[in-house]
Amino acid sequence: DIQMTQSPSTLSASVGGRVTITCRASQSINHWLAWYQQKPGRAPNLLIYRASALESGVPSRFSGSGSGTEFTLTISSLQPDDFATYYCQQYETYPLTFGQGTKVEI
Amino acid sequence: QVQLVQSGAEVKEPGSSVKVSCKASGGTFTSYTLTWVRQAPGQGLEWVGGIIPTFGTVHYAQRFQGRVTITTDESTSATDMELRGLRSDDTAIYFCAKGAVRLRLSYFEQWGQGTLITVSS
């Protein structure tokens, strides 16, 4: 199985600040990586697919980069609505696997 | 755009089985990955299994092999997940999700609202 490791597990940031979350795969997944945002009691919401493609309707302050085994999600200017938990997910192969999540706190 | 609506919350006794349903409306789903993901209280997302109905092959996470069955019914545009031999650590919210790319493994752009399954005696 491909292991996905996110860091950090939790981060504290301020409104207007820049946030970077890292996701590492245990083997190459090319660019088959997605990022989701999840708020308590809600289903995950797709932000980024194919490592860097912005899902329709997602604000441009979200961006993704990387390929192979190392990926990042960046929020350029944190907004109050962005405080949530973020997950990466590989879809290179079965079994699908998620990172353990990064909680972005105030 | 497809919307996914799941069946309601259930409380089950240890050792019993549960079937969670997910009905798609507003579009087709047979060519897309349908997957089940669960989230235990305060924990992260865990993939349970998935299928592309056109191909018919179901893939399951190793830890659920033998305990879970995922089926689809094209006539009702629904997918079901049955989990047997329930244990207390199966208590979780179970989500269905639909892939975004036809006929291949994909990321998930549509999700059901989630179904809370509580396992307790």
PDB file of C-alpha atoms in Angstrom:
ATOM      1  CA  ASP A   1       0.000   0.000   0.000  1.00  0.00           C
ATOM      2  CA  ILE A   2       1.115   3.575  -0.640  1.00  0.00           C
ATOM      3  CA  GLN A   3       1.463   5.477   2.642  1.00  0.00           C
ATOM      4  CA  MET A   4       0.624   9.182   2.621  1.00  0.00           C
ATOM      5  CA  THR A   5       2.243  11.289   5.327  1.00  0.00           C
ATOM      6  CA  GLN A   6       1.128  14.836   5.969  1.00  0.00           C
ATOM      7  CA  SER A   7       2.931  17.462   7.986  1.00  0.00           C
ATOM      8  CA  PRO A   8       2.321  19.182  10.218  1.00  0.00           C
ATOM      9  CA  SER A   9      -0.600  17.493  11.968  1.00  0.00           C
ATOM     10  CA  THR A  10      -1.743  20.820  13.369  1.00  0.00           C
ATOM     11  CA  LEU A  11      -0.748  24.356  12.584  1.00  0.00           C
ATOM     12  CA  SER A  12      -1.724  27.697  14.023  1.00  0.00           C
ATOM     13  CA  ALA A  13      -2.025  30.644  11.704  1.00  0.00           C
ATOM     14  CA  SER A  14      -3.544  34.093  11.492  1.00  0.00           C
ATOM     15  CA  VAL A  15      -6.023  35.562   9.076  1.00  0.00           C
ATOM     16  CA  GLY A  16      -4.063  36.898   6.126  1.00  0.00           C
ATOM     17  CA  GLY A  17      -1.163  34.568   6.749  1.00  0.00           C
ATOM     18  CA  ARG A  18       0.399  32.095   4.335  1.00  0.00           C
ATOM     19  CA  VAL A  19       0.001  28.387   5.041  1.00  0.00           C
ATOM     20  CA  THR A  20       1.866  25.449   3.526  1.00  0.00           C
ATOM     21  CA  ILE A  21       0.980  21.798   4.117  1.00  0.00           C
ATOM     22  CA  THR A  22       3.200  18.970   2.906  1.00  0.00           C
ATOM     23  CA  CYS A  23       2.156  15.502   1.792  1.00  0.00           C
ATOM     24  CA  ARG A  24       4.699  12.763   1.089  1.00  0.00           C
ATOM     25  CA  ALA A  25       3.966   9.470  -0.641  1.00  0.00           C
ATOM     26  CA  SER A  26       5.908   6.292   0.179  1.00  0.00           C
ATOM     27  CA  GLN A  27       6.422   5.705  -3.560  1.00  0.00           C
ATOM     28  CA  SER A  28       5.899   7.716  -6.696  1.00  0.00           C
ATOM     29  CA  ILE A  29       2.306   8.590  -7.516  1.00  0.00           C
ATOM     30  CA  ASN A  30       3.222  10.823 -10.472  1.00  0.00           C
ATOM     31  CA  HIS A  31       0.695  13.663 -10.179  1.00  0.00           C
ATOM     32  CA  TRP A  32      -2.270  11.582  -9.045  1.00  0.00           C
ATOM     33  CA  LEU A  33      -2.937  13.529  -5.884  1.00  0.00           C
ATOM     34  CA  ALA A  34      -5.969  15.403  -4.588  1.00  0.00           C
ATOM     35  CA  TRP A  35      -6.458  17.788  -1.678  1.00  0.00           C
ATOM     36  CA  TYR A  36      -9.684  18.113   0.304  1.00  0.00           C
ATOM     37  CA  GLN A  37     -10.938  20.502   2.959  1.00  0.00           C
ATOM     38  CA  GLN A  38     -13.213  19.180   5.682  1.00  0.00           C
ATOM     39  CA  LYS A  39     -15.159  21.042   8.335  1.00  0.00           C
ATOM     40  CA  PRO A  40     -16.677  19.362  11.398  1.00  0.00           C
ATOM     41  CA  GLY A  41     -19.770  17.327  10.612  1.00  0.00           C
ATOM     42  CA  ARG A  42     -19.402  17.830   6.864  1.00  0.00           C
ATOM     43  CA  ALA A  43     -18.254  15.749   3.933  1.00  0.00           C
ATOM     44  CA  PRO A  44     -14.834  16.534   2.458  1.00  0.00           C
ATOM     45  CA  ASN A  45     -14.741  19.205  -0.235  1.00  0.00           C
ATOM     46  CA  LEU A  46     -12.415  18.847  -3.219  1.00  0.00           C
ATOM     47  CA  LEU A  47      -9.905  21.683  -3.593  1.00  0.00           C
ATOM     48  CA  ILE A  48      -7.137  20.449  -5.900  1.00  0.00           C
ATOM     49  CA  TYR A  49      -6.752  17.461  -8.234  1.00  0.00           C
ATOM     50  CA  ARG A  50      -3.922  16.157 -10.357  1.00  0.00           C
ATOM     51  CA  ALA A  51      -1.592  17.784  -7.819  1.00  0.00           C
ATOM     52  CA  SER A  52      -2.058  21.347  -9.059  1.00  0.00           C
ATOM     53  CA  ALA A  53      -5.402  21.733 -10.844  1.00  0.00           C
ATOM     54  CA  LEU A  54      -7.834  24.000  -9.016  1.00  0.00           C
ATOM     55  CA  GLU A  55     -11.350  22.605  -8.751  1.00  0.00           C
ATOM     56  CA  SER A  56     -14.039  24.856 -10.214  1.00  0.00           C
ATOM     57  CA  GLY A  57     -15.386  27.318  -7.668  1.00  0.00           C
ATOM     58  CA  VAL A  58     -12.419  27.017  -5.295  1.00  0.00           C
ATOM     59  CA  PRO A  59     -10.802  30.382  -4.475  1.00  0.00           C
ATOM     60  CA  SER A  60      -7.499  31.121  -6.197  1.00  0.00           C
ATOM     61  CA  ARG A  61      -5.729  31.575  -2.848  1.00  0.00           C
ATOM     62  CA  PHE A  62      -5.514  27.763  -2.791  1.00  0.00           C
ATOM     63  CA  SER A  63      -2.765  26.208  -4.880  1.00  0.00           C
ATOM     64  CA  GLY A  64      -1.064  22.845  -5.144  1.00  0.00           C
ATOM     65  CA  SER A  65       2.302  21.733  -6.425  1.00  0.00           C
ATOM     66  CA  GLY A  66       4.570  18.725  -6.611  1.00  0.00           C
ATOM     67  CA  SER A  67       4.955  15.407  -8.370  1.00  0.00           C
ATOM     68  CA  GLY A  68       6.375  12.000  -7.648  1.00  0.00           C
ATOM     69  CA  THR A  69       6.486  11.702  -3.877  1.00  0.00           C
ATOM     70  CA  GLU A  70       6.427  15.266  -2.548  1.00  0.00           C
ATOM     71  CA  PHE A  71       3.456  17.617  -2.699  1.00  0.00           C
ATOM     72  CA  THR A  72       2.352  20.863  -1.105  1.00  0.00           C
ATOM     73  CA  LEU A  73      -0.907  22.701  -0.579  1.00  0.00           C
ATOM     74  CA  THR A  74      -0.556  26.446  -0.092  1.00  0.00           C
ATOM     75  CA  ILE A  75      -3.123  28.941   1.089  1.00  0.00           C
ATOM     76  CA  SER A  76      -1.738  32.319   0.118  1.00  0.00           C
ATOM     77  CA  SER A  77      -3.834  34.526   2.413  1.00  0.00           C
ATOM     78  CA  LEU A  78      -5.765  32.641   5.059  1.00  0.00           C
ATOM     79  CA  GLN A  79      -9.408  33.627   5.432  1.00  0.00           C
ATOM     80  CA  PRO A  80     -11.729  32.899   8.407  1.00  0.00           C
ATOM     81  CA  ASP A  81     -13.567  30.275   6.321  1.00  0.00           C
ATOM     82  CA  ASP A  82     -10.316  28.341   5.774  1.00  0.00           C
ATOM     83  CA  PHE A  83      -9.949  27.120   9.346  1.00  0.00           C
ATOM     84  CA  ALA A  84     -10.577  23.419   8.808  1.00  0.00           C
ATOM     85  CA  THR A  85      -8.808  20.089   8.376  1.00  0.00           C
ATOM     86  CA  TYR A  86      -7.041  19.303   5.096  1.00  0.00           C
ATOM     87  CA  TYR A  87      -6.377  15.860   3.642  1.00  0.00           C
ATOM     88  CA  CYS A  88      -4.325  14.636   0.721  1.00  0.00           C
ATOM     89  CA  GLN A  89      -5.356  11.502  -1.185  1.00  0.00           C
ATOM     90  CA  GLN A  90      -3.503   9.455  -3.772  1.00  0.00           C
ATOM     91  CA  TYR A  91      -5.370   7.880  -6.658  1.00  0.00           C
ATOM     92  CA  GLU A  92      -2.443   6.329  -8.491  1.00  0.00           C
ATOM     93  CA  THR A  93      -3.481   2.853  -7.463  1.00  0.00           C
ATOM     94  CA  TYR A  94      -5.660   0.757  -5.182  1.00  0.00           C
ATOM     95  CA  PRO A  95      -5.978   0.804  -2.252  1.00  0.00           C
ATOM     96  CA  LEU A  96      -6.729   4.504  -2.231  1.00  0.00           C
ATOM     97  CA  THR A  97      -5.047   6.154   0.714  1.00  0.00           C
ATOM     98  CA  PHE A  98      -5.379   9.449   2.567  1.00  0.00           C
ATOM     99  CA  GLY A  99      -2.963  11.443   4.620  1.00  0.00           C
ATOM    100  CA  GLN A 100      -3.767  11.655   8.312  1.00  0.00           C
ATOM    101  CA  GLY A 101      -4.950  15.254   8.009  1.00  0.00           C
ATOM    102  CA  THR A 102      -3.695  18.709   8.949  1.00  0.00           C
ATOM    103  CA  LYS A 103      -5.843  20.852  11.192  1.00  0.00           C
ATOM    104  CA  VAL A 104      -5.475  24.579  10.586  1.00  0.00           C
ATOM    105  CA  GLU A 105      -6.321  26.517  13.721  1.00  0.00           C
ATOM    106  CA  ILE A 106      -6.468  30.169  14.600  1.00  0.00           C
TER     107      ILE A 106
ATOM    108  CA  GLN B   1     -24.460  17.414 -11.614  1.00  0.00           C
ATOM    109  CA  VAL B   2     -24.938  14.210  -9.677  1.00  0.00           C
ATOM    110  CA  GLN B   3     -26.114  14.509  -6.084  1.00  0.00           C
ATOM    111  CA  LEU B   4     -25.576  11.651  -3.631  1.00  0.00           C
ATOM    112  CA  VAL B   5     -28.108  11.058  -0.856  1.00  0.00           C
ATOM    113  CA  GLN B   6     -27.384   8.457   1.802  1.00  0.00           C
ATOM    114  CA  SER B   7     -29.623   6.480   4.113  1.00  0.00           C
ATOM    115  CA  GLY B   8     -30.099   7.538   7.711  1.00  0.00           C
ATOM    116  CA  ALA B   9     -28.149   6.930  10.903  1.00  0.00           C
ATOM    117  CA  GLU B  10     -28.344   3.544  12.578  1.00  0.00           C
ATOM    118  CA  VAL B  11     -27.469   1.981  15.915  1.00  0.00           C
ATOM    119  CA  LYS B  12     -26.320  -1.617  15.714  1.00  0.00           C
ATOM    120  CA  GLU B  13     -25.329  -4.260  18.212  1.00  0.00           C
ATOM    121  CA  PRO B  14     -21.866  -5.831  18.098  1.00  0.00           C
ATOM    122  CA  GLY B  15     -21.731  -8.807  15.753  1.00  0.00           C
ATOM    123  CA  SER B  16     -24.609  -7.619  13.603  1.00  0.00           C
ATOM    124  CA  SER B  17     -24.576  -6.241  10.060  1.00  0.00           C
ATOM    125  CA  VAL B  18     -25.464  -2.901   8.538  1.00  0.00           C
ATOM    126  CA  LYS B  19     -26.245  -1.830   4.994  1.00  0.00           C
ATOM    127  CA  VAL B  20     -25.791   1.811   4.033  1.00  0.00           C
ATOM    128  CA  SER B  21     -27.348   3.062   0.805  1.00  0.00           C
ATOM    129  CA  CYS B  22     -26.302   5.900  -1.467  1.00  0.00           C
ATOM    130  CA  LYS B  23     -28.600   7.078  -4.224  1.00  0.00           C
ATOM    131  CA  ALA B  24     -27.432   9.208  -7.118  1.00  0.00           C
ATOM    132  CA  SER B  25     -29.703  11.710  -8.782  1.00  0.00           C
ATOM    133  CA  GLY B  26     -29.215  14.223 -11.572  1.00  0.00           C
ATOM    134  CA  GLY B  27     -26.826  12.264 -13.741  1.00  0.00           C
ATOM    135  CA  THR B  28     -25.226   8.959 -14.592  1.00  0.00           C
ATOM    136  CA  PHE B  29     -22.725   7.140 -12.441  1.00  0.00           C
ATOM    137  CA  THR B  30     -22.062   3.763 -14.040  1.00  0.00           C
ATOM    138  CA  SER B  31     -18.846   4.896 -15.741  1.00  0.00           C
ATOM    139  CA  TYR B  32     -17.392   6.527 -12.642  1.00  0.00           C
ATOM    140  CA  THR B  33     -15.689   5.248  -9.526  1.00  0.00           C
ATOM    141  CA  LEU B  34     -18.091   4.912  -6.621  1.00  0.00           C
ATOM    142  CA  THR B  35     -16.322   4.651  -3.337  1.00  0.00           C
ATOM    143  CA  TRP B  36     -16.981   4.355   0.384  1.00  0.00           C
ATOM    144  CA  VAL B  37     -14.889   6.189   2.949  1.00  0.00           C
ATOM    145  CA  ARG B  38     -15.355   6.179   6.697  1.00  0.00           C
ATOM    146  CA  GLN B  39     -14.350   8.506   9.512  1.00  0.00           C
ATOM    147  CA  ALA B  40     -14.283   7.375  13.114  1.00  0.00           C
ATOM    148  CA  PRO B  41     -14.993  10.029  15.772  1.00  0.00           C
ATOM    149  CA  GLY B  42     -12.152  12.550  15.853  1.00  0.00           C
ATOM    150  CA  GLN B  43     -10.143  10.569  13.298  1.00  0.00           C
ATOM    151  CA  GLY B  44      -9.121  10.917   9.659  1.00  0.00           C
ATOM    152  CA  LEU B  45     -10.545   9.554   6.436  1.00  0.00           C
ATOM    153  CA  GLU B  46     -10.244   5.826   5.734  1.00  0.00           C
ATOM    154  CA  TRP B  47     -10.983   4.221   2.379  1.00  0.00           C
ATOM    155  CA  VAL B  48     -13.267   1.185   2.633  1.00  0.00           C
ATOM    156  CA  GLY B  49     -13.677   0.120  -0.989  1.00  0.00           C
ATOM    157  CA  GLY B  50     -14.862   1.121  -4.427  1.00  0.00           C
ATOM    158  CA  ILE B  51     -16.214   0.032  -7.791  1.00  0.00           C
ATOM    159  CA  ILE B  52     -16.577   1.287 -11.339  1.00  0.00           C
ATOM    160  CA  PRO B  53     -19.974  -0.220 -12.199  1.00  0.00           C
ATOM    161  CA  THR B  54     -19.174  -0.494 -15.908  1.00  0.00           C
ATOM    162  CA  PHE B  55     -16.267  -2.813 -15.108  1.00  0.00           C
ATOM    163  CA  GLY B  56     -17.956  -4.556 -12.211  1.00  0.00           C
ATOM    164  CA  THR B  57     -14.785  -5.307 -10.234  1.00  0.00           C
ATOM    165  CA  VAL B  58     -14.939  -4.234  -6.615  1.00  0.00           C
ATOM    166  CA  HIS B  59     -11.796  -3.291  -4.702  1.00  0.00           C
ATOM    167  CA  TYR B  60     -11.695  -3.422  -0.919  1.00  0.00           C
ATOM    168  CA  ALA B  61      -9.229  -2.233   1.663  1.00  0.00           C
ATOM    169  CA  GLN B  62      -7.380  -5.233   3.063  1.00  0.00           C
ATOM    170  CA  ARG B  63      -8.583  -4.639   6.615  1.00  0.00           C
ATOM    171  CA  PHE B  64     -12.220  -4.985   5.520  1.00  0.00           C
ATOM    172  CA  GLN B  65     -11.787  -7.977   3.204  1.00  0.00           C
ATOM    173  CA  GLY B  66     -14.352 -10.641   4.022  1.00  0.00           C
ATOM    174  CA  ARG B  67     -16.490  -8.296   6.098  1.00  0.00           C
ATOM    175  CA  VAL B  68     -17.668  -5.772   3.537  1.00  0.00           C
ATOM    176  CA  THR B  69     -19.624  -5.998   0.299  1.00  0.00           C
ATOM    177  CA  ILE B  70     -20.203  -3.096  -2.086  1.00  0.00           C
ATOM    178  CA  THR B  71     -22.898  -3.421  -4.725  1.00  0.00           C
ATOM    179  CA  THR B  72     -24.507  -1.180  -7.297  1.00  0.00           C
ATOM    180  CA  ASP B  73     -27.957  -1.175  -8.867  1.00  0.00           C
ATOM    181  CA  GLU B  74     -28.032   0.694 -12.153  1.00  0.00           C
ATOM    182  CA  SER B  75     -31.837   0.564 -12.304  1.00  0.00           C
ATOM    183  CA  THR B  76     -32.077   2.662  -9.142  1.00  0.00           C
ATOM    184  CA  SER B  77     -28.777   4.556  -9.520  1.00  0.00           C
ATOM    185  CA  ALA B  78     -27.743   3.380  -6.095  1.00  0.00           C
ATOM    186  CA  THR B  79     -24.747   1.852  -4.405  1.00  0.00           C
ATOM    187  CA  ASP B  80     -24.871  -0.040  -1.124  1.00  0.00           C
ATOM    188  CA  MET B  81     -22.210  -0.950   1.378  1.00  0.00           C
ATOM    189  CA  GLU B  82     -22.830  -3.844   3.752  1.00  0.00           C
ATOM    190  CA  LEU B  83     -20.507  -4.309   6.724  1.00  0.00           C
ATOM    191  CA  ARG B  84     -20.781  -7.512   8.766  1.00  0.00           C
ATOM    192  CA  GLY B  85     -19.477  -8.620  12.119  1.00  0.00           C
ATOM    193  CA  LEU B  86     -19.733  -5.103  13.517  1.00  0.00           C
ATOM    194  CA  ARG B  87     -17.412  -4.084  16.331  1.00  0.00           C
ATOM    195  CA  SER B  88     -17.345  -0.993  18.481  1.00  0.00           C
ATOM    196  CA  ASP B  89     -14.447   0.392  16.439  1.00  0.00           C
ATOM    197  CA  ASP B  90     -16.677   0.350  13.343  1.00  0.00           C
ATOM    198  CA  THR B  91     -18.527   3.286  14.881  1.00  0.00           C
ATOM    199  CA  ALA B  92     -18.000   6.001  12.296  1.00  0.00           C
ATOM    200  CA  ILE B  93     -19.536   8.243   9.686  1.00  0.00           C
ATOM    201  CA  TYR B  94     -19.630   6.421   6.364  1.00  0.00           C
ATOM    202  CA  PHE B  95     -19.481   8.529   3.201  1.00  0.00           C
ATOM    203  CA  CYS B  96     -20.130   7.527  -0.384  1.00  0.00           C
ATOM    204  CA  ALA B  97     -18.383   9.512  -3.100  1.00  0.00           C
ATOM    205  CA  LYS B  98     -18.356   9.634  -6.887  1.00  0.00           C
ATOM    206  CA  GLY B  99     -15.242   9.897  -9.008  1.00  0.00           C
ATOM    207  CA  ALA B 100     -14.773  12.706 -11.490  1.00  0.00           C
ATOM    208  CA  VAL B 101     -13.128  10.870 -14.364  1.00  0.00           C
ATOM    209  CA  ARG B 102     -14.808   8.241 -16.511  1.00  0.00           C
ATOM    210  CA  LEU B 103     -13.591   4.681 -16.511  1.00  0.00           C
ATOM    211  CA  ARG B 104     -10.546   5.127 -14.308  1.00  0.00           C
ATOM    212  CA  LEU B 105      -9.436   5.570 -10.739  1.00  0.00           C
ATOM    213  CA  SER B 106     -10.139   9.132  -9.749  1.00  0.00           C
ATOM    214  CA  TYR B 107     -10.396  11.826  -7.137  1.00  0.00           C
ATOM    215  CA  PHE B 108     -13.861  12.552  -5.720  1.00  0.00           C
ATOM    216  CA  GLU B 109     -15.835  15.667  -6.505  1.00  0.00           C
ATOM    217  CA  GLN B 110     -19.247  14.628  -5.176  1.00  0.00           C
ATOM    218  CA  TRP B 111     -19.859  13.228  -1.731  1.00  0.00           C
ATOM    219  CA  GLY B 112     -22.907  12.020   0.120  1.00  0.00           C
ATOM    220  CA  GLN B 113     -23.880  13.715   3.345  1.00  0.00           C
ATOM    221  CA  GLY B 114     -22.562  10.855   5.464  1.00  0.00           C
ATOM    222  CA  THR B 115     -24.293   8.191   7.556  1.00  0.00           C
ATOM    223  CA  LEU B 116     -23.462   7.728  11.240  1.00  0.00           C
ATOM    224  CA  ILE B 117     -23.254   4.083  12.223  1.00  0.00           C
ATOM    225  CA  THR B 118     -23.016   3.517  15.976  1.00  0.00           C
ATOM    226  CA  VAL B 119     -22.074   0.070  17.242  1.00  0.00           C
ATOM    227  CA  SER B 120     -23.130  -0.397  20.818  1.00  0.00           C
ATOM    228  CA  SER B 121     -24.786  -2.978  23.032  1.00  0.00           C
TER     229      SER B 121
END
